[in-house]
Amino acid sequence: MTARTLLVELFVEELPPKALKKLGEAFAGTLAASLQAQGLAPSDAVVTPFASPRRLGVQVKTVATKAADRAVQQKLMPVSVALTAAGEPTPALLKKLLGLGLGAEVLPQLRRQPDGKAEALFLDIVVEGVTLEEGLQKALDETIAKLPIPKVMTYQLADGWSDVKFVRPAHGLVALHGDAVVRVYALGLNAGRSTLGHRFEAAVPEVEITHAERYAEQLAEQGAVIAGFAERRAEIVRQLNAAAAAEGLQPIADEALLDEVTALVERPNVLTCRFEPEFLGVPQECLILTMKANQKYFPLLDAQGRLTHKFLVVSNIRPADASAVVGGNERVVRPRLADAKFFFDQDRKKSLESRVLGLAKVVYHGKLGSQGERVQRVMAIARAIAGQLGGEALAAQADRAALLAKADLLTDMVGEFPELQGIMGGYYARHDGEPEAIAFAIEDHYKPRFAGDELPRNDVGLVVALADKLETLVGLFGIGQLPTGDKDPFALRRHALGVIRMLVERELPLSLDALIAAAVPVFGPLIQDPSAALQAFFAERLGGQLREQGYSAQEVDAVLALAPQRLADVKKRLEAVRAFASLPEAASLAAANKRVGNILKKVEGELPTEVQDRLLGEAAERALADALGAVQPGSDALFARGDYTGSLRELAALKSPVDAFFDGVMVNADDPALRANRLALLGRLHAAMNRVADLSRLAA
């Protein structure tokens, strides 16, 4: 059972670059996990994935030639079925043993053992461990079947008859255990030790891997290939930073582009290229996007983050004279930049306002009308929100920004690069002479576009962004287009989180129910009122976000149980609950609060509200009423000032009288008047204790 390093490589045609990283991780992880499950590799075995444009591979340390034999307790059948009343084996038992390749000679080895409510017969057997050849074949089959392939190809094998389905045609399979080939097969290929290096720069036609440990080393030396995805990525980053530093500039940061370029090259070589400075008159977002999306280039920025006329290209070859490669890339990028300049110049010939009418011809949703109708709805919602935040002046600005916000959808630039919607609207608004506040609002009204994105920069942008997202949420919820499972085609979860972030982080004095109520009427008969469903959706999103930020499930449940509508206050409530929970009186009060809540739930009819002093006959109930009367005014005053922590701290003084009340007072007294009075007292206590959060949720 000698343990050695195992290497498996599948050599294929160029893999889809955006999927390569995931494919490489899945290939290595699944194959190693299968070997570990079969006992061929330890659970802590070192696993090294390899992934390049033309190969998927994995190296697993300390893999055995054969798994250890295992003692297994085999359950046969219930004793009542296996044995007669006299204790003799039944035909059913003998047949079961025969199926296991055993006979009556093992009967003395059978053990009776409890199995639930009955007894069963068990047999201790030894299962022989699998050989590496058997185990690797199983692991390889499982791995190929489970790969997250974005789109499967069907191709013919060399025999001309057999079809194989895989992400790309496979041409080679390497399987080495130490220096020995493991006889496995996959995709019509038998394993060997030969692979191919770089398509153009390999030192030898075929690379013969002499030992599993030397795979990466031999590919680098003889094949001119950096096989590891992480190593190749790190080398690209090193070269990008070095080339940028030589120019006194910095490369644009883009992790997704870096991953994609890493998946396009096997021997990276970063080169510095240039374009004509005159193109810098085009908004830099346009130039950066066309260079990144179409050419996979890394634009270079100056210290202030401004685009320069230089960019970096990651080449897959290292010629002695790279001038032809540099010249070719400069020649290729020029028409792309010229197109961007043409779009920009053409778009500025028409104002944004002149394009608004054209939105009536653009379908937004089959059940919700055109983009033009949508703009009118967003304007109405924006006016309502602005009226709550800043009055007529803000409402007028928000109305103007909302009118123009979607007009750039009809421009050539956004037609070519949809990612620039909003951004181009800001540029065109400035060109049209719109105030800076309007231009910023148009540019920002899609924000936040993703987790961690910045929020709109001014109040006008906040109002229009809120209106835009609320229009989307109310409209789509109103026609039943809710997200399900992992499917959210309209990004409604992201829209909801955007609304939450703006309300919370900007501490806006707006109530969620009022915002939804302002948005629902603008749709008229097009939708069913989705207010209840939307409230639940927002609560779910908010709860998840708060738990991710480190608040406990108990704390979040306690606060959200009251369905607070002023989301800007939620974190203050959470901090108050956390501070209250640390008090020595907290556990007892939370338990008492839960008890009070359960008592009040059982009250039939309307809950009494008036506490009559003359009916407070027991000393404990009078003491509780007096303590509540002393504590509540201070607690309410602190609550009104937004000092939720102080408000809850005041309630700690109620612990002793509450405990004494439940120890000495029968709430459900026979006398209806006494019972009603005590329920009214408990109702008053419950209301006082649960203004900040439902404290019963803190009870163990």
XYZ file of C-alpha atoms in Angstrom:
700
model
C 0.000 0.000 0.000
C 2.811 2.375 -0.904
C 1.701 6.032 -0.755
C 2.901 8.259 -3.578
C 1.861 11.401 -5.354
C -0.883 10.957 -7.943
C -1.169 13.123 -11.053
C -4.139 13.245 -13.417
C -4.275 15.557 -16.447
C -6.924 15.832 -19.135
C -5.549 17.560 -22.246
C -8.263 19.290 -24.286
C -8.874 21.948 -26.896
C -9.150 25.553 -25.677
C -11.590 25.711 -22.773
C -14.131 28.554 -22.310
C -12.131 31.232 -20.464
C -14.914 32.500 -18.207
C -15.534 28.960 -16.936
C -11.935 27.737 -16.630
C -11.288 28.683 -13.010
C -14.473 26.974 -11.832
C -13.826 23.919 -14.012
C -10.288 23.561 -12.648
C -11.407 23.791 -9.035
C -14.254 21.324 -9.589
C -12.036 18.811 -11.436
C -9.440 18.781 -8.655
C -11.880 18.923 -5.764
C -14.255 16.209 -6.973
C -11.520 13.759 -7.942
C -9.649 14.201 -4.657
C -12.868 13.873 -2.629
C -13.707 10.601 -4.385
C -10.254 9.169 -3.661
C -10.597 10.176 -0.016
C -14.062 8.630 0.248
C -12.690 5.341 -1.090
C -9.844 5.322 1.430
C -7.106 5.829 -1.166
C -6.069 9.265 0.136
C -6.136 10.714 3.661
C -8.627 13.449 4.483
C -5.774 15.950 4.914
C -4.041 15.049 1.646
C -2.456 18.019 -0.127
C -4.418 18.695 -3.327
C -2.989 20.960 -6.037
C -5.281 21.946 -8.935
C -4.006 22.760 -12.422
C -5.998 24.630 -15.058
C -4.777 26.259 -18.252
C -6.525 27.005 -21.555
C -5.771 23.462 -22.777
C -5.679 21.298 -19.658
C -7.415 20.350 -16.416
C -5.293 18.574 -13.853
C -4.804 17.669 -10.221
C -1.935 16.451 -8.070
C -2.830 14.573 -4.865
C -0.172 13.719 -2.302
C 0.070 10.426 -0.337
C -2.254 8.306 -2.463
C -2.085 4.561 -1.702
C -1.820 1.789 -4.294
C -4.627 0.006 -2.475
C -7.108 1.098 0.180
C -6.993 -0.655 3.547
C -9.461 -3.462 4.186
C -12.422 -2.376 6.297
C -14.395 -4.196 8.954
C -18.096 -3.707 8.247
C -21.091 -4.645 10.363
C -23.625 -6.049 7.902
C -27.273 -6.010 8.970
C -29.022 -9.080 7.602
C -32.689 -9.075 8.714
C -34.955 -9.031 11.794
C -34.577 -12.051 14.076
C -38.290 -12.779 13.696
C -37.731 -13.314 9.970
C -34.289 -14.931 10.160
C -34.927 -17.625 12.760
C -37.699 -20.061 13.511
C -39.240 -20.382 16.954
C -36.736 -23.165 17.599
C -33.825 -20.906 16.636
C -33.172 -22.572 13.293
C -32.277 -20.496 10.208
C -35.165 -19.778 7.887
C -34.916 -20.133 4.074
C -34.971 -16.325 3.892
C -31.787 -16.076 5.977
C -29.997 -18.768 3.987
C -30.942 -17.039 0.750
C -29.599 -13.724 2.092
C -26.286 -15.363 3.044
C -26.074 -16.995 -0.361
C -26.501 -13.591 -1.968
C -23.450 -12.424 -0.020
C -21.440 -15.406 -1.234
C -21.646 -17.117 2.148
C -23.067 -20.368 3.422
C -24.387 -21.994 6.594
C -20.835 -22.159 7.981
C -21.100 -18.498 9.098
C -24.228 -19.071 11.205
C -22.232 -19.321 14.471
C -20.712 -15.880 13.707
C -24.079 -14.112 13.505
C -24.918 -11.740 16.338
C -28.294 -10.734 17.725
C -28.450 -7.026 18.448
C -31.218 -4.497 19.242
C -32.384 -2.592 16.181
C -34.963 -0.021 17.154
C -37.844 -1.761 18.870
C -36.906 -5.202 17.544
C -33.850 -7.426 17.289
C -31.876 -8.066 14.119
C -29.089 -10.377 13.022
C -25.726 -8.825 12.172
C -22.586 -10.247 10.576
C -19.106 -8.777 10.890
C -17.368 -8.990 7.539
C -14.160 -7.569 6.091
C -14.494 -5.562 2.876
C -11.371 -5.609 0.779
C -10.024 -2.176 -0.085
C -10.151 -1.018 -3.701
C -7.022 -0.849 -5.813
C -5.828 2.507 -7.099
C -6.725 1.497 -10.642
C -10.315 0.694 -9.665
C -10.682 3.698 -7.388
C -9.187 6.206 -9.806
C -11.401 4.955 -12.610
C -14.455 5.518 -10.431
C -13.172 8.931 -9.311
C -12.438 10.005 -12.890
C -15.883 8.948 -14.112
C -17.581 10.797 -11.242
C -15.476 13.903 -11.773
C -16.209 14.180 -15.485
C -19.922 13.591 -14.878
C -20.102 16.317 -12.192
C -18.078 19.055 -13.912
C -20.011 22.378 -14.069
C -19.878 22.530 -17.853
C -21.638 25.670 -19.173
C -22.380 24.116 -22.574
C -21.666 20.537 -23.643
C -20.130 19.674 -27.037
C -20.696 16.412 -28.880
C -17.810 15.163 -31.020
C -16.679 11.953 -32.710
C -13.786 9.809 -31.624
C -11.050 8.684 -34.006
C -12.985 5.514 -34.911
C -15.558 7.686 -36.676
C -18.479 5.938 -34.989
C -18.461 6.745 -31.302
C -19.749 10.041 -29.919
C -18.467 11.713 -26.761
C -19.973 14.646 -24.862
C -17.651 17.042 -23.044
C -16.935 20.757 -22.706
C -14.313 20.575 -25.509
C -12.755 17.682 -27.472
C -10.201 15.827 -25.322
C -6.950 14.595 -26.897
C -4.855 13.232 -24.057
C -5.010 11.672 -20.596
C -2.135 11.437 -18.125
C -2.405 9.349 -14.936
C 0.765 8.791 -12.921
C 1.243 7.329 -9.457
C 4.780 8.338 -8.674
C 6.579 7.305 -11.868
C 4.111 4.544 -12.827
C 1.206 4.933 -15.260
C -2.200 4.058 -13.799
C -4.249 2.155 -16.381
C -7.460 4.171 -16.543
C -9.454 5.612 -19.428
C -11.852 8.507 -20.058
C -13.577 10.112 -23.044
C -12.216 7.398 -25.327
C -8.622 7.946 -24.173
C -6.260 5.553 -22.417
C -3.980 7.068 -19.803
C -0.272 7.519 -20.468
C 2.500 9.915 -19.446
C 2.680 12.203 -22.519
C 1.161 15.667 -22.812
C 1.679 18.732 -24.978
C 3.184 22.037 -23.969
C 2.698 25.540 -25.387
C 1.171 25.558 -28.856
C 4.038 27.661 -30.268
C 6.877 27.869 -27.766
C 7.310 24.373 -26.288
C 10.912 23.109 -26.409
C 9.800 19.566 -27.345
C 6.898 18.188 -29.429
C 5.643 16.099 -26.485
C 6.399 16.398 -22.788
C 7.001 12.984 -21.190
C 6.163 13.370 -17.500
C 8.729 11.245 -15.655
C 7.181 11.526 -12.210
C 3.940 12.912 -10.786
C 5.973 15.287 -8.585
C 7.704 16.853 -11.619
C 4.579 17.713 -13.640
C 4.547 21.497 -13.122
C 8.339 21.706 -13.335
C 8.560 19.771 -16.641
C 5.683 21.696 -18.210
C 7.394 24.977 -17.333
C 10.869 23.886 -18.529
C 10.010 21.789 -21.597
C 6.482 22.918 -22.422
C 6.739 26.683 -21.728
C 3.494 26.450 -19.740
C 2.616 27.642 -16.237
C 0.089 24.910 -15.434
C -1.337 26.275 -12.165
C -4.110 28.852 -12.504
C -3.140 30.659 -9.289
C 0.575 30.720 -10.203
C -0.155 32.025 -13.693
C -2.485 34.686 -12.299
C 0.136 35.797 -9.786
C 2.718 36.070 -12.570
C 0.341 38.220 -14.635
C -0.257 40.526 -11.656
C 3.501 40.818 -11.099
C 4.129 41.723 -14.733
C 1.186 44.152 -14.878
C 2.431 46.034 -11.826
C 6.013 46.094 -13.099
C 5.022 47.379 -16.560
C 2.716 50.032 -15.065
C 5.376 51.152 -12.578
C 7.844 51.594 -15.435
C 5.434 54.152 -16.910
C 4.692 55.786 -13.547
C 1.065 54.618 -13.816
C -1.244 51.956 -12.330
C -3.277 49.216 -14.074
C -7.025 49.253 -13.642
C -8.226 46.836 -10.958
C -10.607 44.212 -12.340
C -10.604 40.748 -10.759
C -12.979 39.252 -13.336
C -10.836 40.488 -16.235
C -7.730 39.144 -14.513
C -9.339 35.702 -14.166
C -10.448 35.734 -17.792
C -7.023 36.719 -19.123
C -5.394 34.067 -16.913
C -7.660 31.563 -18.662
C -6.567 32.767 -22.109
C -2.793 32.381 -21.834
C -0.377 29.633 -20.826
C 2.813 31.708 -20.903
C 1.916 35.311 -20.041
C 3.936 38.189 -21.379
C 2.741 41.722 -20.530
C 3.453 44.422 -23.135
C 2.844 48.181 -23.048
C 0.863 49.718 -25.915
C -0.478 53.180 -26.787
C -3.313 54.872 -28.636
C -3.737 58.422 -29.924
C -4.322 60.945 -27.065
C -7.151 62.569 -29.049
C -9.436 59.673 -28.047
C -9.213 60.796 -24.427
C -11.895 63.374 -25.248
C -14.395 60.506 -25.083
C -15.668 59.696 -21.546
C -13.158 57.348 -20.000
C -15.846 54.848 -18.991
C -16.520 54.225 -22.711
C -12.859 53.716 -23.576
C -12.178 51.526 -20.548
C -15.198 49.337 -21.248
C -14.376 48.819 -24.911
C -10.750 47.958 -24.101
C -11.698 45.536 -21.341
C -14.794 43.917 -22.822
C -13.741 43.636 -26.454
C -9.954 43.331 -26.304
C -9.178 42.103 -22.751
C -6.705 44.959 -22.268
C -5.740 46.605 -18.976
C -6.058 50.416 -19.291
C -3.455 52.440 -17.377
C -4.530 55.204 -14.999
C -2.629 58.104 -13.519
C -2.360 58.800 -9.782
C -5.722 60.620 -9.812
C -7.496 57.661 -11.431
C -7.723 59.341 -14.853
C -7.346 57.251 -17.999
C -4.132 57.711 -19.981
C -3.398 56.841 -23.616
C -1.435 53.736 -22.573
C -2.664 50.221 -21.915
C -1.269 46.761 -21.172
C -1.875 43.603 -23.163
C -1.202 40.093 -21.843
C 0.284 38.162 -24.744
C 0.613 34.363 -24.911
C 3.979 34.478 -26.665
C 7.418 35.875 -25.829
C 9.145 36.824 -29.101
C 12.624 38.333 -29.025
C 11.199 41.394 -30.782
C 7.717 42.179 -29.508
C 7.191 45.212 -31.760
C 4.916 43.283 -34.127
C 2.721 42.137 -31.236
C 2.570 45.672 -29.823
C 1.831 47.173 -33.235
C -0.877 44.618 -33.939
C -2.699 45.337 -30.693
C -2.448 49.105 -31.205
C -3.844 48.675 -34.713
C -6.733 46.532 -33.450
C -7.817 48.881 -30.649
C -7.903 51.970 -32.860
C -11.187 51.149 -34.688
C -12.827 50.271 -31.369
C -11.934 53.659 -29.910
C -12.972 55.389 -33.132
C -16.397 53.725 -32.871
C -16.758 54.963 -29.293
C -15.827 58.495 -30.378
C -18.322 58.335 -33.251
C -21.141 57.194 -30.944
C -20.309 59.935 -28.454
C -20.252 62.655 -31.122
C -23.493 61.460 -32.730
C -25.363 61.127 -29.447
C -24.601 64.716 -28.463
C -26.403 65.998 -31.562
C -29.737 65.268 -29.839
C -30.663 66.359 -26.347
C -31.841 63.877 -23.741
C -35.189 65.652 -23.500
C -35.794 65.194 -27.230
C -35.387 61.439 -26.802
C -37.951 61.076 -23.989
C -40.924 60.729 -26.344
C -39.175 57.820 -28.057
C -39.348 55.803 -24.842
C -43.065 55.289 -25.517
C -42.027 52.910 -28.300
C -39.723 50.832 -26.077
C -41.452 47.919 -24.328
C -40.639 47.649 -20.629
C -42.851 44.678 -19.745
C -45.813 43.121 -21.506
C -48.072 43.702 -18.492
C -46.603 47.022 -17.361
C -46.381 48.958 -20.602
C -43.578 50.947 -22.213
C -40.501 52.653 -20.817
C -42.323 55.918 -21.401
C -45.142 54.852 -19.091
C -42.582 53.635 -16.608
C -40.868 57.049 -16.615
C -44.186 58.687 -15.711
C -44.605 56.296 -12.784
C -41.063 56.899 -11.529
C -41.664 60.667 -11.750
C -44.832 60.397 -9.663
C -43.118 58.271 -6.993
C -40.091 60.590 -6.958
C -42.303 63.640 -6.403
C -44.010 61.927 -3.467
C -40.701 60.937 -1.845
C -39.108 64.349 -2.436
C -42.138 66.006 -0.869
C -41.453 64.080 2.348
C -37.725 64.827 2.314
C -37.213 68.354 1.047
C -40.360 70.040 -0.184
C -41.111 71.648 -3.528
C -37.538 72.494 -4.540
C -36.322 68.918 -4.199
C -39.525 67.622 -5.798
C -38.956 69.790 -8.880
C -35.357 68.591 -9.270
C -36.336 64.956 -8.746
C -39.128 65.314 -11.298
C -36.686 66.642 -13.914
C -34.049 63.977 -13.200
C -36.630 61.180 -13.342
C -37.926 62.505 -16.674
C -34.446 62.315 -18.254
C -33.060 59.293 -16.388
C -34.002 56.656 -18.969
C -33.463 58.751 -22.108
C -29.917 57.465 -22.655
C -31.393 54.019 -23.398
C -32.048 55.377 -26.906
C -28.464 56.567 -27.506
C -25.993 54.742 -29.745
C -23.426 54.449 -26.964
C -25.777 52.687 -24.550
C -27.088 50.570 -27.412
C -23.525 49.318 -27.945
C -22.583 49.192 -24.245
C -25.699 48.657 -22.056
C -23.439 48.703 -18.971
C -23.065 52.468 -19.475
C -26.741 53.354 -18.987
C -27.019 56.130 -16.454
C -23.336 56.981 -16.785
C -23.790 58.279 -20.330
C -26.998 60.002 -19.297
C -24.960 62.048 -16.822
C -22.468 63.103 -19.520
C -25.196 64.012 -22.008
C -27.149 65.945 -19.351
C -24.089 68.123 -18.658
C -23.654 68.658 -22.399
C -27.307 69.758 -22.585
C -26.727 72.319 -19.836
C -28.615 70.538 -17.068
C -27.565 71.435 -13.489
C -24.880 69.281 -11.925
C -27.369 67.932 -9.355
C -29.569 66.610 -12.183
C -26.599 65.082 -14.025
C -25.385 63.330 -10.876
C -28.896 62.024 -10.183
C -29.229 60.582 -13.708
C -25.826 58.944 -13.407
C -26.499 57.585 -9.912
C -30.120 56.465 -10.097
C -29.155 52.829 -10.778
C -26.979 52.742 -7.656
C -26.247 50.682 -5.727
C -25.813 48.268 -8.655
C -24.174 45.519 -6.590
C -23.177 44.633 -3.022
C -20.690 47.194 -1.720
C -21.409 49.714 -4.492
C -21.497 53.382 -3.522
C -24.830 55.127 -2.962
C -26.131 58.150 -4.933
C -24.135 61.276 -4.155
C -26.943 63.790 -3.545
C -30.545 63.965 -2.363
C -31.917 64.182 -5.903
C -30.099 60.983 -6.835
C -31.331 59.257 -3.677
C -34.933 60.204 -4.414
C -34.824 59.032 -8.042
C -32.929 55.840 -7.139
C -35.522 55.007 -4.477
C -38.356 55.780 -6.884
C -36.832 53.674 -9.665
C -36.311 50.645 -7.429
C -39.715 50.945 -5.773
C -41.407 51.178 -9.160
C -39.661 47.981 -10.222
C -40.479 46.118 -7.015
C -44.112 47.207 -6.725
C -44.814 46.646 -10.411
C -43.316 43.188 -10.684
C -44.664 42.003 -7.341
C -48.035 43.401 -8.393
C -48.161 41.128 -11.459
C -46.843 38.095 -9.584
C -43.275 38.142 -10.899
C -41.643 37.179 -7.601
C -38.155 35.674 -7.330
C -38.134 31.932 -6.664
C -35.221 29.912 -5.295
C -32.058 30.999 -7.063
C -34.000 32.518 -9.967
C -34.350 36.281 -9.854
C -34.375 37.483 -13.495
C -35.363 41.048 -12.594
C -32.805 41.332 -9.731
C -35.567 42.142 -7.257
C -33.459 41.016 -4.292
C -30.752 43.468 -5.334
C -33.333 46.253 -5.719
C -34.725 45.562 -2.239
C -31.253 45.596 -0.693
C -30.567 48.869 -2.505
C -33.660 50.469 -0.964
C -32.665 49.146 2.473
C -29.101 50.450 2.175
C -30.230 53.939 1.148
C -32.763 54.186 3.976
C -30.375 52.822 6.602
C -26.984 54.229 5.619
C -28.286 57.708 4.776
C -30.590 57.637 7.847
C -33.521 58.887 5.786
C -36.611 59.864 7.832
C -38.870 57.777 5.589
C -41.178 54.912 6.512
C -41.172 51.819 4.354
C -44.958 51.471 4.460
C -45.351 55.085 3.319
C -42.943 54.524 0.418
C -44.829 51.439 -0.741
C -48.141 53.243 -0.318
C -46.850 56.074 -2.518
C -45.821 53.655 -5.265
C -48.860 51.370 -5.465
C -51.458 53.909 -6.754
C -49.355 55.018 -9.756
C -49.992 51.657 -11.447
C -53.764 51.974 -11.348
C -55.541 48.776 -12.457
C -52.365 47.207 -13.905
C -51.460 45.431 -10.666
C -52.863 43.812 -7.534
C -51.796 45.509 -4.298
C -48.536 43.757 -3.303
C -47.932 45.680 -0.061
C -48.082 42.694 2.319
C -45.850 40.525 0.135
C -43.364 43.363 -0.304
C -43.211 44.032 3.439
C -42.347 40.365 4.034
C -39.776 40.470 1.217
C -38.058 43.537 2.664
C -38.067 41.993 6.153
C -36.425 38.829 4.808
C -33.741 40.807 2.941
C -33.110 43.081 5.922
C -32.878 40.153 8.339
C -30.346 38.356 6.160
C -28.250 41.498 5.785
C -28.222 42.162 9.538
C -27.190 38.596 10.370
C -24.344 38.895 7.859
C -23.248 42.038 9.720
C -22.808 40.062 12.934
C -26.095 40.459 14.783
C -27.462 37.247 16.290
C -30.626 35.601 15.015
C -32.289 36.300 18.391
C -31.430 40.002 18.258
C -32.650 40.357 14.674
C -35.865 38.420 15.348
C -36.594 40.536 18.435
C -36.347 43.804 16.494
C -37.999 42.701 13.239
C -40.875 41.038 15.092
C -42.308 44.546 15.563
C -42.075 45.188 11.791
C -40.335 48.594 12.229
C -41.074 50.852 9.275
C -38.343 53.453 9.918
C -35.422 51.314 8.763
C -32.909 54.022 9.687
C -33.682 53.186 13.344
C -33.202 49.426 13.082
C -29.510 49.349 13.984
C -30.098 51.598 16.981
C -32.782 49.176 18.129
C -30.405 46.245 17.664
C -27.677 47.920 19.693
C -30.243 48.644 22.414
C -31.347 44.995 22.459
C -27.726 43.848 22.651
C -27.058 46.208 25.578
C -30.261 45.117 27.332
C -29.377 41.413 26.911
C -26.146 42.023 28.827
C -28.007 43.285 31.908
C -28.414 40.825 34.835
C -32.188 41.430 34.785
C -32.562 40.652 31.064
C -33.143 36.888 31.188
C -35.822 37.114 33.864
C -37.632 40.004 32.151
C -37.493 38.302 28.745
C -38.991 35.126 30.226
C -41.677 37.136 32.030
C -42.438 39.045 28.832
C -42.904 35.764 26.997
C -45.249 34.587 29.750
C -47.238 37.821 29.576
C -47.521 37.495 25.805
C -48.837 33.946 26.078
C -51.439 35.004 28.681
C -52.652 37.904 26.546
C -52.919 35.711 23.419
C -55.476 33.535 25.190
C -57.773 36.436 26.031
C -61.043 36.095 24.169
C -62.553 39.249 22.795
C -61.170 42.731 23.337
C -58.296 43.137 25.778
C -59.130 45.401 28.749
C -57.065 48.601 28.688
C -58.005 50.578 31.832
C -56.243 49.769 35.118
C -58.431 50.726 38.090
C -56.469 51.503 41.262
C -59.350 50.492 43.538
C -59.143 46.914 42.186
C -55.416 46.513 42.933
C -56.020 44.494 46.070
C -52.879 42.367 46.231
C -49.673 44.038 47.417
C -47.695 42.543 44.519
C -50.036 43.878 41.832
C -50.103 47.337 43.430
C -46.292 47.287 43.627
C -46.073 46.394 39.914
C -48.543 49.143 38.979
C -46.590 51.684 41.045
C -43.238 50.566 39.570
C -44.638 50.737 36.058
C -46.048 54.181 36.712
C -42.649 55.337 37.973
C -40.578 53.797 35.177
C -42.759 54.236 32.092
C -42.656 58.052 31.711
C -38.843 58.078 31.691
C -38.660 55.099 29.351
C -41.188 56.672 26.958
C -39.320 59.996 26.961
C -36.053 58.282 26.092
C -37.818 56.287 23.374
C -39.257 59.457 21.875
C -35.744 60.951 21.709
C -34.478 57.858 19.922
C -32.425 56.698 22.907
C -33.551 53.087 22.658
C -30.735 51.767 24.835
C -31.674 54.125 27.665
C -35.362 53.307 27.229
C -34.748 49.574 27.708
C -32.325 50.155 30.583
C -35.078 51.976 32.484
C -37.228 48.839 32.277
C -34.649 46.777 34.191
C -36.104 48.232 37.404
C -39.265 46.187 36.770
C -37.596 42.821 37.364
C -38.391 42.486 41.087
C -42.008 43.687 40.952
C -42.690 41.508 37.873
C -41.221 38.439 39.594
C -43.216 39.172 42.742
C -46.410 39.615 40.702
C -46.155 36.194 39.103
C -45.168 34.608 42.411
C -48.109 36.029 44.393
C -50.951 37.028 42.039
C -53.437 34.799 40.200
C -54.128 36.569 36.909
C -57.186 34.525 35.959
C -59.128 35.313 39.120
C -62.695 34.098 39.492
C -63.944 37.655 39.856
C -64.358 39.038 36.276
C -63.541 42.583 37.371
C -60.318 41.532 39.081
C -59.350 39.372 36.098
C -59.980 42.211 33.650
C -57.988 44.654 35.779
C -55.002 42.322 36.015
C -55.108 41.656 32.262
C -55.171 45.427 31.674
C -52.103 45.782 33.911
C -50.287 43.051 32.013
C -51.294 44.649 28.713
C -49.815 47.941 29.854
C -46.638 46.144 30.979
C -46.392 44.286 27.667
C -46.778 47.486 25.646
C -44.145 49.279 27.710
C -41.621 46.460 27.389
C -42.017 45.889 23.651
C -41.705 49.326 22.105
C -38.079 48.840 20.999
C -38.228 45.098 20.296
C -40.155 41.974 21.179
C -38.125 41.052 24.256
C -39.791 37.646 24.498
C -37.628 36.601 21.524
C -34.600 36.834 23.833
C -35.968 34.182 26.190
C -34.048 30.904 26.097
